Short mmCIF file of C-alpha atoms in Angstrom, two decimals:
data_model
loop_
_atom_site.label_atom_id
_atom_site.label_comp_id
_atom_site.label_asym_id
_atom_site.label_seq_id
_atom_site.Cartn_x
_atom_site.Cartn_y
_atom_site.Cartn_z
CA MET A 377 -182.16 -97.06 123.26
CA ASP A 378 -181.04 -97.69 119.76
CA LYS A 379 -177.40 -98.74 119.63
CA LYS A 380 -175.14 -96.31 117.76
CA LYS A 381 -173.05 -97.29 115.03
CA ILE A 382 -169.46 -96.37 115.14
CA VAL A 383 -166.90 -96.68 112.28
CA VAL A 384 -163.40 -96.76 113.01
CA VAL A 385 -160.91 -96.41 110.35
CA GLY A 386 -157.63 -98.13 110.42
CA ALA A 387 -156.23 -101.20 112.92
CA GLY A 388 -153.18 -99.71 113.84
CA ILE A 389 -152.58 -99.43 117.56
CA THR A 390 -154.51 -96.29 117.66
CA GLY A 391 -158.02 -97.45 115.66
CA LEU A 392 -157.77 -100.83 118.18
CA THR A 393 -157.34 -98.67 121.14
CA VAL A 394 -160.63 -96.38 120.22
CA ALA A 395 -162.89 -99.60 119.40
CA TYR A 396 -161.62 -101.33 122.83
CA ARG A 397 -162.50 -98.32 124.87
CA LEU A 398 -166.06 -98.05 123.02
CA LEU A 399 -166.98 -101.57 123.04
CA ASN A 400 -166.05 -101.85 126.90
CA SER A 401 -167.40 -98.17 127.66
CA GLY A 402 -170.96 -100.07 129.15
CA GLU A 403 -172.29 -97.61 126.28
CA ASN A 404 -174.60 -99.27 123.72
CA PHE A 405 -172.10 -98.88 120.75
CA GLU A 406 -171.59 -101.06 117.62
CA VAL A 407 -168.28 -100.49 116.54
CA ILE A 408 -166.81 -101.67 113.04
CA VAL A 409 -163.15 -101.31 112.30
CA LEU A 410 -162.24 -100.94 108.96
CA GLU A 411 -158.79 -101.64 108.00
CA SER A 412 -157.35 -101.40 104.59
CA GLU A 413 -154.38 -104.21 104.83
CA LYS A 414 -154.90 -107.75 105.14
CA GLN A 415 -153.63 -107.62 109.00
CA THR A 416 -153.68 -105.39 111.61
CA GLY A 417 -150.81 -103.52 113.59
CA GLY A 418 -150.15 -100.68 111.36
CA LYS A 419 -146.25 -99.87 111.91
CA LEU A 420 -146.32 -102.42 114.61
CA LYS A 421 -145.08 -105.55 112.84
CA THR A 422 -142.96 -108.12 113.79
CA SER A 423 -141.89 -110.84 111.23
CA PRO A 424 -139.24 -113.78 110.71
CA PHE A 425 -135.81 -113.19 110.49
CA SER A 426 -132.81 -115.20 110.70
CA SER A 427 -134.44 -117.83 113.35
CA ALA A 428 -136.05 -114.85 115.34
CA LEU A 429 -139.18 -112.86 115.33
CA LEU A 430 -137.80 -108.87 115.27
CA ASP A 431 -139.80 -106.17 114.64
CA GLU A 432 -139.83 -103.84 111.99
CA GLY A 433 -141.18 -101.22 113.11
CA ALA A 434 -141.11 -99.44 117.07
CA ASP A 435 -139.24 -102.58 119.00
CA ALA A 436 -140.47 -101.25 122.30
CA PHE A 437 -142.55 -98.67 124.36
CA LEU A 438 -141.65 -96.03 127.69
CA ALA A 439 -142.39 -98.02 130.68
CA ARG A 440 -142.67 -94.32 132.73
CA ALA A 441 -145.31 -93.26 130.15
CA PRO A 442 -148.97 -94.62 131.78
CA TRP A 443 -151.35 -95.07 128.61
CA ALA A 444 -149.61 -97.82 126.68
CA LYS A 445 -148.88 -100.04 129.84
CA ASP A 446 -152.48 -99.52 131.53
CA LEU A 447 -154.09 -100.55 128.21
CA PHE A 448 -151.90 -103.80 127.94
CA ASP A 449 -152.63 -104.57 132.11
CA GLU A 450 -156.03 -104.50 130.89
CA ILE A 451 -155.71 -107.09 128.18
CA GLY A 452 -153.71 -109.22 130.68
CA ILE A 453 -150.52 -109.41 128.73
CA SER A 454 -148.03 -106.92 130.90
CA LYS A 455 -147.08 -109.96 132.85
CA GLU A 456 -145.06 -111.61 129.79
CA PHE A 457 -143.16 -108.22 128.98
CA VAL A 458 -139.43 -108.19 129.05
CA SER A 459 -136.99 -105.32 129.37
CA PRO A 460 -133.59 -104.72 128.17
CA ALA A 461 -130.99 -106.77 129.08
CA SER A 462 -128.70 -103.89 128.51
CA ARG A 463 -129.11 -100.30 129.47
CA SER A 464 -126.19 -98.57 128.26
CA ALA A 465 -125.47 -96.84 124.99
CA SER A 466 -122.77 -95.25 123.29
CA ILE A 467 -122.54 -92.10 120.66
CA TRP A 468 -120.38 -91.46 117.49
CA VAL A 469 -118.26 -88.60 118.68
CA ASN A 470 -114.67 -87.77 117.00
CA GLY A 471 -113.93 -90.73 115.26
CA SER A 472 -114.88 -92.88 118.52
CA LEU A 473 -117.77 -94.48 120.81
CA GLN A 474 -118.35 -92.65 123.94
CA PRO A 475 -120.59 -93.71 126.35
CA LEU A 476 -123.44 -91.41 127.02
CA PRO A 477 -123.29 -89.45 129.88
CA SER A 478 -124.68 -91.06 133.10
CA PRO A 479 -127.05 -89.97 134.81
CA ASN A 480 -128.90 -88.29 132.06
CA ILE A 481 -132.04 -87.30 130.75
CA LEU A 482 -132.85 -87.06 127.17
CA GLY A 483 -129.25 -87.10 126.80
CA ILE A 484 -128.65 -83.87 128.98
CA PRO A 485 -125.73 -84.89 131.33
CA LEU A 486 -126.63 -84.33 135.23
CA ASP A 487 -122.94 -84.05 136.18
CA PRO A 488 -120.26 -82.61 133.78
CA ASP A 489 -117.37 -84.59 135.45
CA SER A 490 -118.87 -87.93 134.06
CA LEU A 491 -117.61 -86.98 130.61
CA PRO A 492 -114.60 -87.11 129.01
CA SER A 493 -113.07 -83.45 129.11
CA ILE A 494 -112.88 -83.23 125.42
CA LEU A 495 -116.27 -83.59 124.53
CA LEU A 496 -118.01 -80.66 126.39
CA ASN A 497 -116.84 -77.22 125.67
CA SER A 498 -115.74 -75.63 129.12
CA ASP A 499 -118.41 -73.09 129.01
CA ASP A 500 -121.17 -75.47 128.61
CA ALA A 501 -119.75 -77.45 131.53
CA LEU A 502 -119.64 -74.76 133.54
CA LYS A 503 -123.49 -73.96 132.96
CA ILE A 504 -124.44 -77.55 134.02
CA LYS A 505 -122.33 -76.92 137.23
CA GLN A 506 -124.15 -73.74 137.52
CA GLY A 507 -127.29 -75.18 137.07
CA GLY A 508 -128.56 -74.01 133.66
CA LYS A 509 -130.24 -71.17 134.51
CA PRO A 510 -132.37 -69.99 131.64
CA SER A 511 -131.63 -66.52 130.13
CA LYS A 512 -135.50 -65.73 130.76
CA ALA A 513 -138.41 -67.47 132.56
CA VAL A 514 -140.07 -70.17 131.15
CA LEU A 515 -143.50 -69.57 131.29
CA GLU A 516 -146.63 -71.72 132.19
CA GLY A 517 -148.27 -72.59 128.85
CA SER A 518 -145.72 -71.60 126.97
CA ASP A 519 -143.63 -73.57 124.26
CA ILE A 520 -140.40 -73.47 122.77
CA SER A 521 -138.04 -75.80 120.84
CA ILE A 522 -136.08 -78.42 122.35
CA GLY A 523 -133.21 -77.10 120.72
CA SER A 524 -133.65 -73.37 121.56
CA LEU A 525 -134.07 -74.64 125.06
CA VAL A 526 -131.45 -76.58 125.32
CA ARG A 527 -128.97 -74.49 123.99
CA ASP A 528 -129.52 -71.49 126.39
CA CYS A 529 -129.47 -73.55 129.30
CA VAL A 530 -126.48 -75.71 129.24
CA GLY A 531 -124.97 -74.77 126.01
CA ASP A 532 -124.74 -75.84 121.93
CA SER A 533 -122.65 -78.63 122.57
CA VAL A 534 -124.61 -80.45 124.92
CA PHE A 535 -127.24 -79.68 122.69
CA GLU A 536 -125.37 -81.16 119.36
CA LEU A 537 -123.33 -84.24 120.85
CA PHE A 538 -126.56 -85.65 122.99
CA VAL A 539 -129.71 -84.40 122.68
CA ASP A 540 -130.05 -83.89 119.09
CA PRO A 541 -128.83 -87.39 117.88
CA LEU A 542 -131.33 -89.06 120.81
CA LEU A 543 -134.33 -87.33 120.18
CA GLY A 544 -133.66 -86.13 116.37
CA GLY A 545 -133.05 -90.22 115.84
CA ILE A 546 -136.33 -90.97 117.71
CA ASN A 547 -138.08 -89.18 115.59
CA ALA A 548 -136.16 -88.44 112.58
CA GLY A 549 -136.78 -84.83 112.93
CA VAL A 550 -134.92 -81.16 113.37
CA VAL A 551 -134.52 -80.92 117.05
CA ASP A 552 -133.77 -76.97 116.66
CA GLU A 553 -137.57 -76.65 115.44
CA MET A 554 -138.83 -79.45 117.46
CA SER A 555 -142.00 -78.54 120.03
CA CYS A 556 -140.75 -79.19 123.61
CA GLU A 557 -144.09 -79.03 124.54
CA THR A 558 -144.91 -82.34 123.12
CA MET A 559 -141.69 -83.90 122.70
CA ALA A 560 -139.92 -83.35 125.81
CA PRO A 561 -142.39 -81.23 128.42
CA GLN A 562 -140.23 -82.56 131.08
CA LEU A 563 -137.41 -80.04 129.96
CA LEU A 564 -140.05 -77.26 130.47
CA GLU A 565 -141.06 -78.74 133.99
CA ALA A 566 -137.40 -78.89 134.73
CA ALA A 567 -136.70 -75.39 133.37
CA ARG A 568 -138.98 -73.74 135.75
CA HIS A 569 -136.95 -75.06 138.84
CA LYS A 570 -135.80 -71.65 140.35
CA LYS A 571 -132.03 -73.07 140.40
CA GLY A 572 -132.06 -74.17 136.94
CA LEU A 573 -132.72 -76.73 134.36
CA ILE A 574 -130.37 -78.94 135.75
CA ALA A 575 -131.79 -78.74 139.33
CA GLY A 576 -134.68 -79.40 137.98
CA LEU A 577 -134.11 -82.52 136.20
CA LYS A 578 -132.05 -83.62 139.03
CA LYS A 579 -135.16 -83.42 141.52
CA MET A 580 -136.68 -85.48 138.92
CA HIS A 581 -133.76 -88.10 138.80
CA GLN A 582 -133.64 -88.27 142.39
CA ALA A 583 -137.65 -89.43 142.66
CA SER A 584 -137.19 -92.28 140.21
CA ASP A 585 -136.25 -95.49 140.81
CA PRO A 586 -133.09 -96.02 138.97
CA GLN A 587 -133.90 -100.24 139.07
CA ALA A 588 -137.24 -99.37 137.03
CA PRO A 589 -137.77 -100.52 133.34
CA ILE A 590 -137.33 -97.88 130.97
CA PHE A 591 -138.92 -100.08 128.14
CA TYR A 592 -140.83 -102.86 127.57
CA THR A 593 -141.63 -105.23 124.72
CA HIS A 594 -142.74 -108.97 124.33
CA PRO A 595 -140.66 -111.86 123.36
CA ASN A 596 -142.56 -112.38 120.37
CA GLY A 597 -142.42 -108.78 119.30
CA MET A 598 -144.77 -105.79 119.42
CA GLY A 599 -146.58 -107.29 116.65
CA HIS A 600 -147.73 -109.90 118.93
CA ILE A 601 -149.17 -107.14 121.70
CA VAL A 602 -151.54 -105.71 119.02
CA LYS A 603 -152.66 -109.20 118.21
CA LYS A 604 -153.84 -109.81 121.60
CA LEU A 605 -155.38 -106.37 121.66
CA ALA A 606 -157.19 -106.84 118.54
CA GLU A 607 -158.22 -110.87 119.52
CA ARG A 608 -160.22 -108.63 122.14
CA ILE A 609 -162.36 -107.05 119.19
CA SER A 610 -162.08 -109.42 116.09
CA GLU A 611 -165.53 -109.55 115.73
CA SER A 612 -165.70 -105.93 114.82
CA ILE A 613 -162.67 -105.84 112.55
CA ARG A 614 -162.99 -105.78 108.84
CA LYS A 615 -159.68 -106.29 107.22
CA ASP A 616 -158.75 -105.58 103.29
CA SER A 617 -161.17 -102.97 103.29
CA ASN A 618 -159.71 -99.74 101.65
CA VAL A 619 -161.96 -96.21 103.03
CA ILE A 620 -162.71 -94.42 99.66
CA SER A 621 -164.53 -91.70 100.93
CA ILE A 622 -166.93 -90.55 103.63
CA ASN A 623 -169.89 -88.27 103.14
CA HIS A 624 -172.75 -86.67 105.19
CA THR A 625 -176.30 -87.84 104.83
CA ASN A 626 -179.48 -87.63 106.46
CA LYS A 627 -177.63 -86.87 109.62
CA GLN A 628 -175.45 -90.51 109.36
CA TRP A 629 -172.29 -90.78 107.63
CA VAL A 630 -171.60 -92.68 104.39
CA ILE A 631 -168.07 -94.52 104.71
CA GLU A 632 -167.48 -95.99 100.95
CA THR A 633 -165.36 -98.81 100.58
CA LYS A 634 -164.11 -100.70 97.54
CA THR A 635 -166.55 -103.85 98.03
CA GLY A 636 -169.37 -101.86 99.53
CA SER A 637 -170.48 -99.05 102.15
CA GLU A 638 -171.27 -98.66 105.97
CA ILE A 639 -173.99 -96.07 107.23
CA ALA A 640 -172.87 -94.81 110.73
CA ASP A 641 -173.55 -92.33 113.60
CA ALA A 642 -170.20 -91.25 113.76
CA VAL A 643 -166.61 -91.96 112.13
CA VAL A 644 -163.14 -92.09 113.92
CA LEU A 645 -159.90 -91.90 111.23
CA ALA A 646 -157.66 -93.22 113.36
CA THR A 647 -155.13 -93.35 110.17
CA SER A 648 -152.13 -91.25 109.31
CA ALA A 649 -152.42 -87.29 108.92
CA GLN A 650 -152.12 -87.90 104.93
CA ASP A 651 -154.81 -90.32 104.61
CA ALA A 652 -157.10 -88.61 107.34
CA ALA A 653 -156.61 -85.48 105.12
CA LYS A 654 -157.72 -87.16 101.82
CA LEU A 655 -160.83 -88.65 103.40
CA LEU A 656 -161.39 -84.72 104.47
CA THR A 657 -161.33 -83.04 101.48
CA SER A 658 -164.85 -82.50 100.74
CA VAL A 659 -166.58 -82.40 104.33
CA SER A 660 -164.12 -80.56 106.32
CA PRO A 661 -161.65 -78.67 103.74
CA THR A 662 -160.16 -76.51 106.67
CA THR A 663 -159.19 -79.48 108.80
CA SER A 664 -157.73 -81.52 105.63
CA SER A 665 -155.74 -78.74 104.46
CA ARG A 666 -154.55 -78.31 108.18
CA LEU A 667 -153.48 -81.79 108.33
CA SER A 668 -151.71 -81.79 104.87
CA ALA A 669 -149.40 -78.99 106.50
CA ILE A 670 -147.93 -81.29 108.98
CA GLU A 671 -144.82 -82.22 107.83
CA HIS A 672 -143.57 -86.13 107.72
CA ALA A 673 -140.27 -87.81 107.73
CA SER A 674 -139.46 -91.01 105.88
CA VAL A 675 -137.06 -93.48 107.69
CA SER A 676 -135.53 -97.29 106.56
CA LEU A 677 -134.55 -99.58 109.18
CA VAL A 678 -132.07 -102.53 108.26
CA SER A 679 -132.10 -105.76 110.13
CA LEU A 680 -128.38 -107.74 109.94
CA ALA A 681 -127.49 -111.28 110.94
CA PHE A 682 -123.75 -111.87 111.28
CA LYS A 683 -121.85 -115.21 112.72
CA ASN A 684 -120.86 -114.18 116.41
CA SER A 685 -117.07 -114.89 115.55
CA ASP A 686 -117.46 -112.34 112.48
CA ILE A 687 -118.53 -109.09 114.57
CA ASN A 688 -117.75 -108.31 118.46
CA LEU A 689 -119.67 -106.18 120.10
CA PRO A 690 -119.82 -104.60 124.12
CA LYS A 691 -121.90 -106.92 125.72
CA ASP A 692 -122.95 -104.31 127.80
CA GLN A 693 -123.88 -101.98 125.31
CA SER A 694 -127.42 -101.67 123.96
CA GLY A 695 -126.24 -99.47 120.67
CA PHE A 696 -125.27 -96.24 119.67
CA LEU A 697 -126.19 -93.00 118.10
CA VAL A 698 -124.57 -91.18 115.35
CA PRO A 699 -125.12 -87.17 115.16
CA LYS A 700 -125.83 -85.17 112.44
CA SER A 701 -122.44 -83.82 112.08
CA ALA A 702 -120.78 -86.89 111.41
CA GLY A 703 -121.96 -86.91 107.70
CA MET A 704 -123.27 -90.32 107.82
CA LEU A 705 -126.36 -92.29 106.16
CA MET A 706 -126.79 -94.15 109.57
CA THR A 707 -128.55 -92.42 112.36
CA ALA A 708 -128.45 -94.84 114.99
CA CYS A 709 -127.36 -98.67 115.54
CA SER A 710 -129.27 -101.08 117.84
CA PHE A 711 -127.24 -104.43 119.42
CA SER A 712 -130.79 -105.99 118.94
CA GLY A 713 -129.36 -109.35 120.87
CA ASN A 714 -127.46 -107.36 123.59
CA LYS A 715 -130.37 -104.95 124.41
CA TRP A 716 -133.05 -108.22 124.27
CA ALA A 717 -131.95 -111.57 126.10
CA HIS A 718 -134.27 -113.24 123.90
CA LEU A 719 -133.07 -112.57 120.90
CA ASP A 720 -129.69 -113.90 121.73
CA ASN A 721 -129.46 -117.23 120.47
CA GLY A 722 -125.56 -118.03 121.30
CA SER A 723 -124.79 -118.14 117.85
CA GLN A 724 -125.66 -115.40 115.78
CA THR A 725 -125.58 -111.80 116.37
CA LEU A 726 -128.84 -109.33 115.35
CA ILE A 727 -128.55 -105.41 115.06
CA ARG A 728 -130.53 -102.96 113.73
CA VAL A 729 -129.32 -99.92 111.74
CA SER A 730 -131.73 -96.48 111.24
CA SER A 731 -131.45 -93.93 108.31
CA GLY A 732 -133.30 -91.02 107.42
CA ARG A 733 -134.28 -87.43 109.12
CA VAL A 734 -136.73 -85.07 107.53
CA ASP A 735 -133.76 -83.00 106.45
CA ASP A 736 -131.59 -86.17 105.01
CA GLN A 737 -133.69 -88.32 102.64
CA ARG A 738 -130.40 -89.94 100.76
CA HIS A 739 -131.77 -93.30 101.94
CA ASP A 740 -134.93 -92.69 99.93
CA ASN A 741 -132.46 -92.78 96.82
CA LEU A 742 -130.94 -95.87 97.45
CA ASN A 743 -132.15 -99.48 96.54
CA ASP A 744 -132.64 -101.76 99.20
CA GLU A 745 -128.78 -103.47 97.64
CA GLU A 746 -127.29 -100.12 97.78
CA LEU A 747 -128.88 -99.28 100.95
CA VAL A 748 -127.65 -102.13 102.84
CA LYS A 749 -123.91 -101.41 101.03
CA HIS A 750 -123.70 -97.73 102.73
CA LEU A 751 -124.79 -98.92 106.12
CA LEU A 752 -122.05 -101.68 106.10
CA GLY A 753 -119.91 -98.93 105.47
CA ASP A 754 -120.74 -96.81 108.10
CA LEU A 755 -120.35 -99.57 110.43
CA ALA A 756 -117.05 -100.59 109.29
CA ILE A 757 -116.41 -97.04 110.22
CA THR A 758 -118.10 -96.81 113.90
CA LEU A 759 -117.62 -100.96 114.66
CA GLY A 760 -114.54 -101.73 112.54
CA LEU A 761 -116.86 -104.29 110.86
CA ASP A 762 -115.45 -105.99 107.99
CA SER A 763 -117.69 -108.64 107.28
CA GLN A 764 -120.68 -109.53 105.16
CA PRO A 765 -123.86 -110.40 107.22
CA LEU A 766 -125.65 -113.61 106.88
CA GLU A 767 -129.01 -111.99 106.19
CA SER A 768 -130.26 -108.72 105.73
CA ARG A 769 -133.75 -107.39 105.62
CA VAL A 770 -134.81 -103.58 104.68
CA THR A 771 -137.75 -101.99 105.93
CA ARG A 772 -138.80 -98.76 104.55
CA TRP A 773 -141.46 -96.53 106.05
CA PRO A 774 -142.57 -93.87 104.15
CA THR A 775 -143.69 -90.22 105.41
CA ALA A 776 -144.19 -92.33 108.58
CA LEU A 777 -143.27 -89.94 111.44
CA ALA A 778 -144.85 -86.80 112.27
CA GLN A 779 -142.38 -83.38 112.85
CA PHE A 780 -143.92 -81.51 115.86
CA LYS A 781 -143.17 -77.94 115.46
CA ILE A 782 -143.54 -75.60 118.32
CA GLY A 783 -147.16 -74.96 119.41
CA HIS A 784 -148.29 -78.48 117.85
CA LEU A 785 -150.76 -78.91 120.27
CA GLU A 786 -152.55 -75.79 120.20
CA ARG A 787 -153.11 -76.43 116.59
CA MET A 788 -154.26 -80.07 116.68
CA LYS A 789 -156.88 -78.42 119.68
CA GLU A 790 -157.85 -75.92 117.11
CA THR A 791 -157.87 -78.37 114.55
CA PHE A 792 -160.15 -80.72 116.30
CA ASP A 793 -162.09 -77.72 117.10
CA LEU A 794 -162.66 -76.75 113.71
CA LEU A 795 -163.62 -80.60 112.43
CA ALA A 796 -166.17 -80.28 115.18
CA ASP A 797 -167.91 -77.38 113.85
CA GLU A 798 -167.53 -78.66 110.18
CA SER A 799 -168.13 -82.29 110.20
CA PRO A 800 -170.04 -82.96 113.88
CA GLY A 801 -169.42 -86.41 114.06
CA VAL A 802 -166.24 -87.04 112.79
CA PHE A 803 -163.19 -87.42 115.34
CA LEU A 804 -159.42 -87.88 114.52
CA SER A 805 -157.01 -89.91 116.65
CA GLY A 806 -153.26 -90.85 115.35
CA SER A 807 -149.73 -90.89 116.08
CA TYR A 808 -149.68 -86.94 114.45
CA HIS A 809 -151.32 -85.90 117.94
CA PHE A 810 -149.44 -86.16 120.84
CA GLY A 811 -146.18 -87.16 119.74
CA VAL A 812 -143.99 -89.94 118.95
CA GLY A 813 -144.06 -93.40 120.26
CA ILE A 814 -146.85 -96.06 121.38
CA PRO A 815 -148.17 -94.62 124.65
CA ALA A 816 -148.97 -91.43 122.83
CA SER A 817 -150.86 -93.28 120.38
CA VAL A 818 -152.70 -95.04 123.04
CA ARG A 819 -153.47 -91.74 124.43
CA SER A 820 -154.89 -90.41 121.34
CA GLY A 821 -157.07 -93.24 120.83
CA ASN A 822 -158.08 -92.72 124.52
CA GLU A 823 -159.30 -89.67 123.90
CA ALA A 824 -161.01 -90.22 120.85
CA ALA A 825 -162.96 -92.91 122.51
CA VAL A 826 -163.99 -90.10 125.32
CA SER A 827 -164.88 -87.84 122.55
CA VAL A 828 -167.24 -90.26 120.89
CA ILE A 829 -168.71 -91.21 124.46
CA GLU A 830 -169.40 -87.63 125.34
CA LYS A 831 -171.44 -87.10 122.39
CA PHE A 832 -173.27 -89.97 121.72
CA GLY A 833 -173.08 -91.97 125.68
CA ILE A 834 -175.84 -92.14 127.82
CA ASN A 835 -174.65 -93.20 131.03
#
């Protein structure tokens, strides 16, 4: 049989996954990956900072979600992974740092007695003790907002103090509008327990291994993992190849780049939703419109290096969260040297500060110097920090994080189906599909590869 030529647009973790799966499927595929940048990896980027290799985007991935770990097992890099040296974190509440409740799942305390009595509303503490039963049944196959579920089951104070800073910080989003099915399906499952949300979460907690790693990274950064994956398919990757348009002709697809064109039997757009929407304007206007409607948040990450003598951090802490109600520019602070043993060189302390939510884009209106100054002011309040850093680095990620509103997964299914009708042979994959995080992006890449194989494969 003649080879089927598949062009993958984008060499981030998702596009690399698609290409790797296709090339290792046993099918007769020729795969070309077109990447607009001079390097692969997309938002998974590691670079030198203050005598260390420090990530500029995600610095770890969830261990319990199988898709990323399975892929990295296959390429033989998992044995090199490390987990956080410190697993405890705090939250800025009422002018001081308070430990996150332990045990907790997604910030929800499983035992209200583990918290200082001044933190939780007494009615909310009672809701937890009584099991956190929802006021109405949470039906199978339904989706509601994380905010509505948590507020209903365990109260406003639990949501605003713990859940919103945690999930809102991770996705730079409004958790009152965030899809539970996409971002926290375990909460939906737990809320269906006959005794309530807390009973369901306790059952999950008891079934888990408390010593099992929660996160993994590589000592050389997430960029190193992507590099190793790219090496497996290096002959298929063409860097500095910005795709300008895609068009259909003679039952094939023409992919135009700034340096030429490719003719393919199928195209997988493993890009941002915004970039995919632009490329689909003429060939699938309905899909283009739907992708354009996905809201995105911009974030800025500031890495700081201090002399050990200039900053005093609790050694058992990996960092802290800042709730929206605090009014700070900072949404979270990660104690990088505490969190990862390989980043502690004994003489300097590295921290990373996050800013930006979909409803708070003040950081976008500040230049790099102003942003660092404002965040140092937040650190002065929260940590009592009065020293200047030895070095700082600002990394901006404009419109980087898709927002997953109620019903997101159903809308994505409808969008993929519409694309199949309007432009058979074009497939979508990306971080806007299954939710934030590396495992979700790998999962999206896996599914795109399966769709291509189902359409063109013969085995």
